[in-house]
Amino acid sequence: MMKLYDTQRSGNAWKVRLLARLLNKPLQRVTLSIDRGNLGDAEFLKRSPLGMVPVLELEDGRTIGESIAILQFLAHGTPWWPITALDQAYVLMWLSFEQSQHMHPLAQLRLHLSLRRDREAGDEDMVRFKVEAEHALRLLDEQLARQGSSGWVATQTHPSIADVALYPYTRLASMGGIDLETFQNVLPWLARIERLPGYQPLFPGRADLNFATVEMADKTK
Ligand SMILES: N[C@@H](CCC(=O)N[C@@H](CS)C(=O)NCC(=O)O)C(=O)O
């Protein structure tokens, strides 16, 4: 079975678990602890030279890092990765947007204002991240409006890995002080993803823990 190196609260790793469940592909989780410094362990760094999760380890031991590369690998040959070059380009466009504009400010706000609580919302960089995050959510909201209420972020008839990639940090945005109510097309899109067969919350079986701020005891991994 393929192994996924993750941490409990990583939104980037949640993308991978979410897609694996939506595709009904089994993954064995190897859950590391950022709080205990596991990401610096030599054994992990052999698999992830950049010291980051998620990392997917194939049955032959080869590894893939970067969430969107893992999503593409898992989705290949399924409806979550479309067939035509144009449709693939649209998916890549929104995956690139997620990495370059969306994930980073949202993840930083959640990390510093909710998980670590080591910064104030009024700090200069937090204010800048909030402006960037709201701009990214505005662009996502406008795209969802263009796609219509039955469309998906980059595709029309079937959701793609662009939806999966954009879901976790959008879902967790309130932890960084963002009010999603102001993005009219975003909340119904999140709800549609949550109704897909196989949808899995951040803590499997515990949708109430999506907004947890501390690592849970090992049994709830
Ligand atoms: N671009 C990467 C980003 C991965 C990333 O930021 N991972 C975080 C957890 S969400 C991490 O491993 N951080 C290591 C650390 O904070 O020490 C991806 O999309 O997979």
mmCIF file of N, CA and C and ligand atoms in Angstrom, residues 10-12 15 34 39 51-54 66-68 99 103 116 169, ligand 1:
data_model
loop_
_atom_site.group_PDB
_atom_site.id
_atom_site.type_symbol
_atom_site.label_atom_id
_atom_site.label_comp_id
_atom_site.label_asym_id
_atom_site.label_seq_id
_atom_site.Cartn_x
_atom_site.Cartn_y
_atom_site.Cartn_z
ATOM 1 N N SER A 10 -1.977 19.568 8.848
ATOM 2 C CA SER A 10 -1.522 20.125 7.577
ATOM 3 C C SER A 10 -2.650 20.152 6.546
ATOM 4 N N GLY A 11 -2.974 21.347 6.068
ATOM 5 C CA GLY A 11 -3.977 21.457 5.008
ATOM 6 C C GLY A 11 -3.469 20.868 3.701
ATOM 7 N N ASN A 12 -2.161 20.970 3.462
ATOM 8 C CA ASN A 12 -1.610 20.406 2.224
ATOM 9 C C ASN A 12 -1.722 18.884 2.216
ATOM 10 N N LYS A 15 -5.397 17.708 1.591
ATOM 11 C CA LYS A 15 -5.757 17.607 0.162
ATOM 12 C C LYS A 15 -5.573 16.175 -0.327
ATOM 13 N N ILE A 34 4.823 18.102 13.973
ATOM 14 C CA ILE A 34 5.617 19.334 13.857
ATOM 15 C C ILE A 34 6.019 19.779 15.263
ATOM 16 N N LEU A 39 9.763 16.561 11.648
ATOM 17 C CA LEU A 39 10.053 16.871 10.246
ATOM 18 C C LEU A 39 11.551 17.097 10.009
ATOM 19 N N GLY A 51 12.020 18.885 3.639
ATOM 20 C CA GLY A 51 11.559 18.818 5.029
ATOM 21 C C GLY A 51 10.105 19.170 5.212
ATOM 22 N N MET A 52 9.314 18.929 4.167
ATOM 23 C CA MET A 52 7.888 19.295 4.269
ATOM 24 C C MET A 52 6.981 18.099 3.996
ATOM 25 N N VAL A 53 5.824 18.124 4.622
ATOM 26 C CA VAL A 53 4.750 17.205 4.276
ATOM 27 C C VAL A 53 3.803 17.963 3.351
ATOM 28 N N PRO A 54 3.043 17.275 2.505
ATOM 29 C CA PRO A 54 2.917 15.827 2.384
ATOM 30 C C PRO A 54 4.001 15.212 1.485
ATOM 31 N N GLU A 66 5.275 17.694 -2.688
ATOM 32 C CA GLU A 66 4.427 18.778 -3.199
ATOM 33 C C GLU A 66 3.005 18.261 -3.441
ATOM 34 N N SER A 67 2.078 18.863 -2.729
ATOM 35 C CA SER A 67 0.694 18.366 -2.747
ATOM 36 C C SER A 67 0.110 18.291 -4.154
ATOM 37 N N ILE A 68 0.365 19.297 -4.983
ATOM 38 C CA ILE A 68 -0.332 19.268 -6.276
ATOM 39 C C ILE A 68 0.254 18.201 -7.205
ATOM 40 N N GLN A 99 -1.114 27.629 -5.367
ATOM 41 C CA GLN A 99 0.229 27.649 -4.792
ATOM 42 C C GLN A 99 0.818 29.064 -4.741
ATOM 43 N N MET A 103 -2.799 29.605 -1.068
ATOM 44 C CA MET A 103 -2.455 28.795 0.110
ATOM 45 C C MET A 103 -1.576 29.551 1.105
ATOM 46 N N ARG A 116 -0.342 28.596 16.385
ATOM 47 C CA ARG A 116 0.746 28.990 17.314
ATOM 48 C C ARG A 116 0.370 30.155 18.208
ATOM 49 N N TYR A 169 -7.514 25.047 2.593
ATOM 50 C CA TYR A 169 -7.186 26.350 3.186
ATOM 51 C C TYR A 169 -8.347 27.332 3.069
HETATM 52 N N1 LIG B 1 4.063 23.661 -1.627
HETATM 53 C C1 LIG B 1 3.981 22.608 -0.646
HETATM 54 C C2 LIG B 1 3.862 23.206 0.738
HETATM 55 C C3 LIG B 1 3.926 22.137 1.826
HETATM 56 C C4 LIG B 1 3.912 22.741 3.201
HETATM 57 O O1 LIG B 1 3.897 23.965 3.387
HETATM 58 N N2 LIG B 1 3.914 21.872 4.202
HETATM 59 C C5 LIG B 1 3.932 22.309 5.595
HETATM 60 C C6 LIG B 1 2.761 21.735 6.371
HETATM 61 S S1 LIG B 1 1.226 22.289 5.690
HETATM 62 C C7 LIG B 1 5.192 21.775 6.250
HETATM 63 O O2 LIG B 1 5.565 20.638 6.059
HETATM 64 N N3 LIG B 1 5.862 22.628 7.021
HETATM 65 C C8 LIG B 1 7.062 22.220 7.688
HETATM 66 C C9 LIG B 1 7.348 23.028 8.888
HETATM 67 O O3 LIG B 1 6.595 23.946 9.148
HETATM 68 O O4 LIG B 1 8.334 22.728 9.552
HETATM 69 C C10 LIG B 1 2.792 21.695 -0.967
HETATM 70 O O5 LIG B 1 1.823 22.161 -1.581
HETATM 71 O O6 LIG B 1 2.827 20.502 -0.615
#
